[in-house]
Short mmCIF file of C-alpha atoms in Angstrom, two decimals:
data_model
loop_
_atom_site.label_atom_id
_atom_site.label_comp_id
_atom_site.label_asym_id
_atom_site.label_seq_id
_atom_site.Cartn_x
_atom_site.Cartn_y
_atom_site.Cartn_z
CA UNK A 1 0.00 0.00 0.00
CA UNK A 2 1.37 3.37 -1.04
CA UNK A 3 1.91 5.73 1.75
CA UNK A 4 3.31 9.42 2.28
CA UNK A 5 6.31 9.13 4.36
CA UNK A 6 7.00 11.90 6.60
CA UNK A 7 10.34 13.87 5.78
CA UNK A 8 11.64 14.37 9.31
CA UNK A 9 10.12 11.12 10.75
CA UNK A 10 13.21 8.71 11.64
CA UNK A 11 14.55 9.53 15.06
CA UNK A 12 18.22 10.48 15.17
CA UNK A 13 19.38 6.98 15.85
CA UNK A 14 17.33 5.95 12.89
CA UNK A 15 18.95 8.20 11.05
CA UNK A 16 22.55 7.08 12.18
CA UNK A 17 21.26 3.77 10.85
CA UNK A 18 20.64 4.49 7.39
CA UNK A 19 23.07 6.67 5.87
CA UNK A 20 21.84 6.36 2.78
CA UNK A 21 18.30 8.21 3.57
CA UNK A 22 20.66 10.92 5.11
CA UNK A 23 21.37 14.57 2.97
CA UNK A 24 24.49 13.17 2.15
CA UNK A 25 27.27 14.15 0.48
CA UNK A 26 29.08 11.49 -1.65
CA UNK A 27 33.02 12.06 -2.53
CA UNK A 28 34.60 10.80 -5.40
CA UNK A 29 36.27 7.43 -4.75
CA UNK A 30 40.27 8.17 -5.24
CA UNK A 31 43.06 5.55 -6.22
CA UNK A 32 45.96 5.14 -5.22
CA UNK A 33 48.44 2.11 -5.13
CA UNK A 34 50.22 0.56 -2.46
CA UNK A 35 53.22 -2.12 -2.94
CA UNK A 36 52.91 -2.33 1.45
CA UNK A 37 51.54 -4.98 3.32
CA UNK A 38 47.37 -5.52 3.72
CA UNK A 39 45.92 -6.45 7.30
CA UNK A 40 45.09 -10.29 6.79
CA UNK A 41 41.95 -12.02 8.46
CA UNK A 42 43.22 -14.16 10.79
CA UNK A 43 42.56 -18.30 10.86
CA UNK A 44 39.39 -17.81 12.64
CA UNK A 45 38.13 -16.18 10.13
CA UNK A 46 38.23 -12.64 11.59
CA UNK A 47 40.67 -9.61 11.13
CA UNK A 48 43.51 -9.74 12.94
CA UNK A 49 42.64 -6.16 14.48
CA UNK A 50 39.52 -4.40 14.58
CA UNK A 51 41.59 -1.18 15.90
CA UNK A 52 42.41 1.81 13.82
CA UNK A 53 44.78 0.65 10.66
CA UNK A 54 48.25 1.75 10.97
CA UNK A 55 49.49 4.39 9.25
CA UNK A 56 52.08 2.57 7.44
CA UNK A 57 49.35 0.77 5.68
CA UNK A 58 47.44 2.39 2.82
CA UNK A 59 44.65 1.66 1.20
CA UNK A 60 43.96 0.38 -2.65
CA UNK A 61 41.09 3.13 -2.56
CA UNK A 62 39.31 5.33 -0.26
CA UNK A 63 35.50 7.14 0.07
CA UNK A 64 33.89 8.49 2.87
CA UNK A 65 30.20 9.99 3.18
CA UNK A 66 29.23 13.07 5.30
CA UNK A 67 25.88 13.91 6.88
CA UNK A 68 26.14 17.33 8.02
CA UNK A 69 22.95 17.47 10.27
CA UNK A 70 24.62 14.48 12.51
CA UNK A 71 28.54 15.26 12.01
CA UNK A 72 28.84 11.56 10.93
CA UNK A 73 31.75 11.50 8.79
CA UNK A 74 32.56 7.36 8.16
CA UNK A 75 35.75 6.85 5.93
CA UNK A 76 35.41 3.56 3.98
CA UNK A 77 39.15 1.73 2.75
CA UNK A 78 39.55 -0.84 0.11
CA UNK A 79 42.44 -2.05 1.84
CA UNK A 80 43.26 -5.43 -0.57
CA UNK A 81 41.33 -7.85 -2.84
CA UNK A 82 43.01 -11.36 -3.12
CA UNK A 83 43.31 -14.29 -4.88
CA UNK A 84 43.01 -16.66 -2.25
CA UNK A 85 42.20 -19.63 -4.80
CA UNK A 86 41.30 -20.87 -7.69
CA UNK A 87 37.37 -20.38 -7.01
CA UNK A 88 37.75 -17.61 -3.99
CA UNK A 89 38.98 -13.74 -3.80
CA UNK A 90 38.72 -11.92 -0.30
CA UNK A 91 37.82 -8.38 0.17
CA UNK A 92 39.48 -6.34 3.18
CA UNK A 93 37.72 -3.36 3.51
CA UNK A 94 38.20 -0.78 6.70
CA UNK A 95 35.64 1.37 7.85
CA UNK A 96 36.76 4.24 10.03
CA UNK A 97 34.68 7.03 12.08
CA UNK A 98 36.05 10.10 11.12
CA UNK A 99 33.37 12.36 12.64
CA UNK A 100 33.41 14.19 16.29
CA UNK A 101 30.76 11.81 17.61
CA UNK A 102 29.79 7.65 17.79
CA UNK A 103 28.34 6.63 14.81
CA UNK A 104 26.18 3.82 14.26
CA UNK A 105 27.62 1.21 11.41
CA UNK A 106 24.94 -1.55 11.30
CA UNK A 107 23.25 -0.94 8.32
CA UNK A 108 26.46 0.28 6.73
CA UNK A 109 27.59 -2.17 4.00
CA UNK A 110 24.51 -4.38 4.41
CA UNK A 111 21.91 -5.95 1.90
CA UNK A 112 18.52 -4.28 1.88
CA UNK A 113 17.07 -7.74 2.61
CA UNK A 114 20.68 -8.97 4.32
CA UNK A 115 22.71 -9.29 7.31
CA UNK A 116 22.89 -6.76 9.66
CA UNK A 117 26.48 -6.23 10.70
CA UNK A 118 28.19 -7.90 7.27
CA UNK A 119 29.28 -6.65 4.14
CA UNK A 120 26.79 -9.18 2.48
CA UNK A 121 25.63 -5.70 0.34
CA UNK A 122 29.14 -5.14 -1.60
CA UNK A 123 30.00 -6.65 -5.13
CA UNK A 124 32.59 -7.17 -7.36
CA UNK A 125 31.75 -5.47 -11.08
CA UNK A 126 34.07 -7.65 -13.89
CA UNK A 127 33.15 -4.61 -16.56
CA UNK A 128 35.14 -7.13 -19.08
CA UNK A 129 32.80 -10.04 -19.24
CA UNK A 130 29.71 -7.91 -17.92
CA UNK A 131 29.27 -9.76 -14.77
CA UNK A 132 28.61 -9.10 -11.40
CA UNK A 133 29.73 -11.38 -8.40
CA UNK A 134 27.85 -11.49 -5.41
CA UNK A 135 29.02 -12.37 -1.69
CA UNK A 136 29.64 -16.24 -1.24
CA UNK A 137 27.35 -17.87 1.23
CA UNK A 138 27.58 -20.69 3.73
CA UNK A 139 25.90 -23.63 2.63
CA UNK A 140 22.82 -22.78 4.69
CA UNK A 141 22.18 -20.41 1.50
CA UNK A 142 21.55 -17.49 4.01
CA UNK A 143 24.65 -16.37 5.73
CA UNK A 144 27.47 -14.32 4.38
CA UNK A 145 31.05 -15.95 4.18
CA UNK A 146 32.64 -12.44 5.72
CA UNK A 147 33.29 -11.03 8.78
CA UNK A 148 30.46 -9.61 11.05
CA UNK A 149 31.12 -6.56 13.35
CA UNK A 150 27.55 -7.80 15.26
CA UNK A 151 27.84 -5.82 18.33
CA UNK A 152 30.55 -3.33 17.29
CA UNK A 153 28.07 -1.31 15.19
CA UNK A 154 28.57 1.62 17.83
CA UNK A 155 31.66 3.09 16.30
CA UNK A 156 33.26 5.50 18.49
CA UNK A 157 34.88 9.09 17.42
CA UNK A 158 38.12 7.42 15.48
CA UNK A 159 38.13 4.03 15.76
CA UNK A 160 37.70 1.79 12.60
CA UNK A 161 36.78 -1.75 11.93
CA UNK A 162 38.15 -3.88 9.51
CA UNK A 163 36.40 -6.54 7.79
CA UNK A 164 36.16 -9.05 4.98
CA UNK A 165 33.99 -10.73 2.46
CA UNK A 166 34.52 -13.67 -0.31
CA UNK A 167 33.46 -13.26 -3.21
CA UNK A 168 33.44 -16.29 -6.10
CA UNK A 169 36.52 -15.77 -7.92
CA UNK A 170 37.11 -14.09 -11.34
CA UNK A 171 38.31 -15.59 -14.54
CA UNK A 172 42.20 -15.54 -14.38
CA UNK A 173 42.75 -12.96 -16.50
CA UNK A 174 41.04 -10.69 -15.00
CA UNK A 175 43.32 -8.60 -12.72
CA UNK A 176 40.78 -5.51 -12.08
CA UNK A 177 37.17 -5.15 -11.03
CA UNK A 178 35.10 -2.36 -9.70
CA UNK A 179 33.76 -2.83 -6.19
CA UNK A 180 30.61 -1.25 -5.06
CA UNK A 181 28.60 -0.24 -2.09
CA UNK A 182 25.14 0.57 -0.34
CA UNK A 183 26.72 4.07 0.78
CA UNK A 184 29.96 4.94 -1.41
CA UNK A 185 30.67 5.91 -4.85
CA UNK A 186 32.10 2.56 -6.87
CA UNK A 187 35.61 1.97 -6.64
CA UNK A 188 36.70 1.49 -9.63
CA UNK A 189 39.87 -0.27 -11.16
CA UNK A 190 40.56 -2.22 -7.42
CA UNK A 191 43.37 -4.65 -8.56
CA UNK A 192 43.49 -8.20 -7.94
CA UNK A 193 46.80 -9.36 -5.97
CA UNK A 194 48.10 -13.11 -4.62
CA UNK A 195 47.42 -14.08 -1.38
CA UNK A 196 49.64 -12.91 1.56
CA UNK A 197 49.29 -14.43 4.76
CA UNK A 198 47.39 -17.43 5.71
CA UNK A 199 43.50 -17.72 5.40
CA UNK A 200 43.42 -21.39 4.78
CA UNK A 201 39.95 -21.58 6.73
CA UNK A 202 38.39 -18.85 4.96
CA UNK A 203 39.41 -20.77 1.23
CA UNK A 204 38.44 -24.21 2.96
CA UNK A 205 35.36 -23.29 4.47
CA UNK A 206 32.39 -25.16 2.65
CA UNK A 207 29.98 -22.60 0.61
CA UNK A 208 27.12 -22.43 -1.32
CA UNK A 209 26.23 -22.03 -5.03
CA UNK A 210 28.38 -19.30 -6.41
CA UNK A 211 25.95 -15.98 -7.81
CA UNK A 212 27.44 -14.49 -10.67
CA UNK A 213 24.87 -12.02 -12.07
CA UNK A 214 24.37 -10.61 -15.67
CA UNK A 215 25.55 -6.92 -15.82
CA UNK A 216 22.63 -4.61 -15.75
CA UNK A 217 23.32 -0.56 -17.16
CA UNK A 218 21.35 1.09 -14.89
CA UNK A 219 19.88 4.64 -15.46
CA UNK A 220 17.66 6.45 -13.54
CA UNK A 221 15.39 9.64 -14.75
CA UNK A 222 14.08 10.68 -11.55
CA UNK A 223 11.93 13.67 -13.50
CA UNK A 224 10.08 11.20 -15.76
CA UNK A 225 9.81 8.32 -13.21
CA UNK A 226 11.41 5.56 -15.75
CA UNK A 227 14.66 3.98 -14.42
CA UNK A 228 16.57 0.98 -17.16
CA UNK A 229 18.31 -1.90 -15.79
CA UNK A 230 19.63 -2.98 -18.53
CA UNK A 231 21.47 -6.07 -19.73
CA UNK A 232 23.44 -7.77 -22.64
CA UNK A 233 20.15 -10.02 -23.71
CA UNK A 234 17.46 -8.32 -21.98
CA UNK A 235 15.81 -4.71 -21.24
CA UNK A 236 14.01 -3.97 -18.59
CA UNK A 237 11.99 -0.77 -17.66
CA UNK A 238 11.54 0.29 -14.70
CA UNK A 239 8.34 2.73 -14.21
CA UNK A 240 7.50 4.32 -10.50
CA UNK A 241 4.31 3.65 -9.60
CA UNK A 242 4.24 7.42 -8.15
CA UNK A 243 3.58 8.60 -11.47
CA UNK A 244 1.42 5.63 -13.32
CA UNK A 245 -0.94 5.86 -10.45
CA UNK A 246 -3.01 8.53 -8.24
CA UNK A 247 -2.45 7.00 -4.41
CA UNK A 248 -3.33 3.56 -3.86
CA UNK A 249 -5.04 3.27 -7.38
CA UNK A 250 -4.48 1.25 -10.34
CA UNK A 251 -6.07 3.28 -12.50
CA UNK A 252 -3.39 4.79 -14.63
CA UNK A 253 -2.72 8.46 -14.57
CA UNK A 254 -2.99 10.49 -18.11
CA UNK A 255 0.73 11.28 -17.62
CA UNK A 256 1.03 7.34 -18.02
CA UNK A 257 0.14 6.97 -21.20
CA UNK A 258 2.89 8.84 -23.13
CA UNK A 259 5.80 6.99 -20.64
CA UNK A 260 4.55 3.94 -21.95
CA UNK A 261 4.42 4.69 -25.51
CA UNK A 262 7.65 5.22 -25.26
CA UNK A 263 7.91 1.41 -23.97
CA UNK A 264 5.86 -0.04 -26.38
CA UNK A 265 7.83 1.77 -29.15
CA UNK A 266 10.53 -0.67 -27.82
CA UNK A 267 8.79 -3.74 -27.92
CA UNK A 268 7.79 -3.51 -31.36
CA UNK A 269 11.28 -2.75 -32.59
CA UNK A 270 12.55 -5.79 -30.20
CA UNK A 271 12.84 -9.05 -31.10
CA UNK A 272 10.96 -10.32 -27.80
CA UNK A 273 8.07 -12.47 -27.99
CA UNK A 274 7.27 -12.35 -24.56
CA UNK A 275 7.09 -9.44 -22.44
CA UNK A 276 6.87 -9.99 -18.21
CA UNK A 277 4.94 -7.27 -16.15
CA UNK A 278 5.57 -6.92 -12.67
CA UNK A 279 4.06 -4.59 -9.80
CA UNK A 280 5.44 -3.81 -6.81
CA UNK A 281 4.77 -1.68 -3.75
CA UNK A 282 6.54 -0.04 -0.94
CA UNK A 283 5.67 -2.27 2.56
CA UNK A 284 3.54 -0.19 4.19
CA UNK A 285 0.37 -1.88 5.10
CA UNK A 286 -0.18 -5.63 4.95
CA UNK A 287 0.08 -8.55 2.03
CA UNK A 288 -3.62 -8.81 1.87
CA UNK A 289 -3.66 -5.21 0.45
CA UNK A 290 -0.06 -5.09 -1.05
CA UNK A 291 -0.29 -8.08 -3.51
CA UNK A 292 -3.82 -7.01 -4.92
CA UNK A 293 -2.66 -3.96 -5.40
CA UNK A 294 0.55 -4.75 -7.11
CA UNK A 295 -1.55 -7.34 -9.05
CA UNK A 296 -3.94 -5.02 -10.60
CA UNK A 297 -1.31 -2.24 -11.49
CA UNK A 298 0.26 -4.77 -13.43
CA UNK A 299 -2.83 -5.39 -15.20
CA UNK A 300 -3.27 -1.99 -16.28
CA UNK A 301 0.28 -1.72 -17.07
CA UNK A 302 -0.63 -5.13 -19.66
CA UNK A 303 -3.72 -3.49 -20.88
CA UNK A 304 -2.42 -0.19 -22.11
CA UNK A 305 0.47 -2.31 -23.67
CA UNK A 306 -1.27 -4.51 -25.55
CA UNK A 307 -3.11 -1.60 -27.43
CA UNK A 308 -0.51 0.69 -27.91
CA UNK A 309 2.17 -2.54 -28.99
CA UNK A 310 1.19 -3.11 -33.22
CA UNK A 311 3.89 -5.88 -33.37
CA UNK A 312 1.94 -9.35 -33.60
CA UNK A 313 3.00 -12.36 -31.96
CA UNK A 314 3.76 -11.05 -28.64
CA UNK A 315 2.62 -12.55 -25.09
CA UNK A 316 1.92 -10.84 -22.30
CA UNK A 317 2.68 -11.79 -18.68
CA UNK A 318 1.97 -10.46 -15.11
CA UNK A 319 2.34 -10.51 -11.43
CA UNK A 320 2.08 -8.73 -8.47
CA UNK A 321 4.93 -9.17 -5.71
CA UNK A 322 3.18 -6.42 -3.42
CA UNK A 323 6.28 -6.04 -0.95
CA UNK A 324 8.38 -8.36 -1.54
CA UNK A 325 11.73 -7.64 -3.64
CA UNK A 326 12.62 -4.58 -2.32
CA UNK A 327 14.97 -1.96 -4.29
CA UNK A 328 15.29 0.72 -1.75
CA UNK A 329 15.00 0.59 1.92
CA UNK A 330 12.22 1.01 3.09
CA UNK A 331 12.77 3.34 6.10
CA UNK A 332 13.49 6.19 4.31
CA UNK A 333 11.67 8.23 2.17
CA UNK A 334 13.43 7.32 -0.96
CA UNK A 335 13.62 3.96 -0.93
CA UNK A 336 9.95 3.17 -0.37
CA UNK A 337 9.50 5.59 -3.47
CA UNK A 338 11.98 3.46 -5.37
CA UNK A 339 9.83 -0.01 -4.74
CA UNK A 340 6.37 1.15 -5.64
CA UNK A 341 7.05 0.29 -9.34
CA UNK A 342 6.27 -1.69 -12.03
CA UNK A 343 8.60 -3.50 -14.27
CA UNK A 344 8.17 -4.66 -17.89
CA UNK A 345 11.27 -7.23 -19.18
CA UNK A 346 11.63 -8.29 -22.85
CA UNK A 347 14.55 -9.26 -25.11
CA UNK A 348 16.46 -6.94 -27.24
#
């Protein structure tokens, strides 16, 4: 169910705990090399220090976020990204507190749907083959293979933490990737390295089915409400719901008709036979309301489609999700805006 969200709503802990709802100000990622020793995770799987890094050490790549209104300033460190084996690379990563008060880190690197306390929300982007590789998991197919900072997320003035993730490895010959984050511009270029020191039990440790995802181009129009995901195969439109529907309607809005014009235009110049609708909504209110509603916007979305589409041969087909696969978080604001949507997914 679709819901105004009030702008000043979240208490200030709240806040703390979603940086990315904050006003904030996003720096540049900058790279720099380092031929120095990396902090290793020790055979227990953990850092060997969750302390401040030492100086002599320095980072692959560094970006920090700043929200003003709190004086949270968290500095996040790509400190190494190795090879650890043939089907494993491990990401250090430090996270420092850089403002002049405690900071909050739970939600930092997380997964919208994740761990609390992990880095389970970082990838590795191989730009050359167009892939993306998600975390590793145990093989309970739920938890993270990386280090958890579960109840360190109160990070004083100055101190740091460092942790670590695996990731399924890359091809060989791929010595770069880009890594990105919930809260930090992508760091781009991040080099692959050998192993140094031991993490034996980190490479030996038995995990699940690696997820190596299909490169998506993603653009987002905020002004017209259509957002692309795009990949090598497949498009996929992504229309906010905001301005298809009136509140909790799924009667579409006149403005709706020309955006998805536009998207039938596409379809009939596609080779796609089959085109997959699906509605969304933000989680306010309850599945009994959520799915019906993402249900019938879906419908209307199928409707207008199949009039405005003059290419023969083409099947339509919908669902409604209501809650469920969340985009955006959906505490703040923006991210509740982000999953009240509807997608449509065809071939190219």
């Amino acid at each position: 169910m679709d819901q105004p969200f009030p702008p000043s709503g979240l208490p200030r802990t709240a806040r703390l705990f979603l940086p990315m709802a904050l006003s904030a100000v996003l720096l540049s990622a900058c790279v720099t090399t380092s031929e120095t020793s990396t902090p290793s995770p020790s055979a227990d799987g953990t850092p060997n220090s969750t302390e401040t890094p030492s100086n002599e050490i320095s980072p692959v790549a560094t970006s920090t976020y700043t929200a003003s209104s709190e004086g949270t300033n968290l500095r996040f460190s790509i400190i190494s990204l190795e090879r650890i084996s043939e089907e494993m690379v491990v990401l250090s990563i430090a996270i420092k507190n850089e403002g002049f008060e405690d900071a909050y880190v739970i939600f930092s690197l997380s997964n919208v749907n994740g761990q609390q306390s992990t880095p389970d929300g970082v990838s590795l982007v191989d730009t050359v083959n167009q892939k993306r590789y998600m975390p590793l998991k145990l093989t309970d197919g739920k938890t993270c293979h990386c280090y958890s900072w579960n109840g360190k997320e109160l990070l004083a003035s100055g101190d740091s933490i460092n942790a670590w993730v695996a990731f399924p490895s890359p091809p060989p010959e791929v010595d770069k990737v880009a890594v990105t984050t919930p809260v930090t511009p992508d760091f781009l270029d991040i080099p692959i390295i050998e192993a140094t020191g031991t993490k034996e039990e980190i490479a030996q440790t038995p995990v699940g089915e690696p997820q190596i995802l299909d490169l998506r181009a993603f653009q987002d129009d905020i002004e017209s409400g259509t957002s692309r995901a795009d990949s090598s195969e497949e498009n996929q439109v992504i229309l906010s719901s905001d301005v298809l529907f009136e509140l909790n309607e799924s009667d579409l809005t006149p403005e709706a008709e020309e955006i998805l014009k536009g998207v039938a235009e596409e379809i009939d110049t596609s080779s796609a036979t089959t085109v997959h609708i699906d509605g969304y909504t933000d989680n306010t209110g309850d599945d009994s309301i959520n799915i019906p509603l993402s249900e019938a916007r879906a419908e209307s979305v199928r409707q207008a489609l199949e009039e405005l589409v003059t290419r023969d041969g083409i099947q339509f087909e919908t669902a409604g999700h209501g809650s469920n696969d969340p985009v955006g978080n959906n505490d703040t604001e923006e991210g509740r805006r982000k999953n009240r949507r509807v997608t449509v997914t065809f071939a190219k």
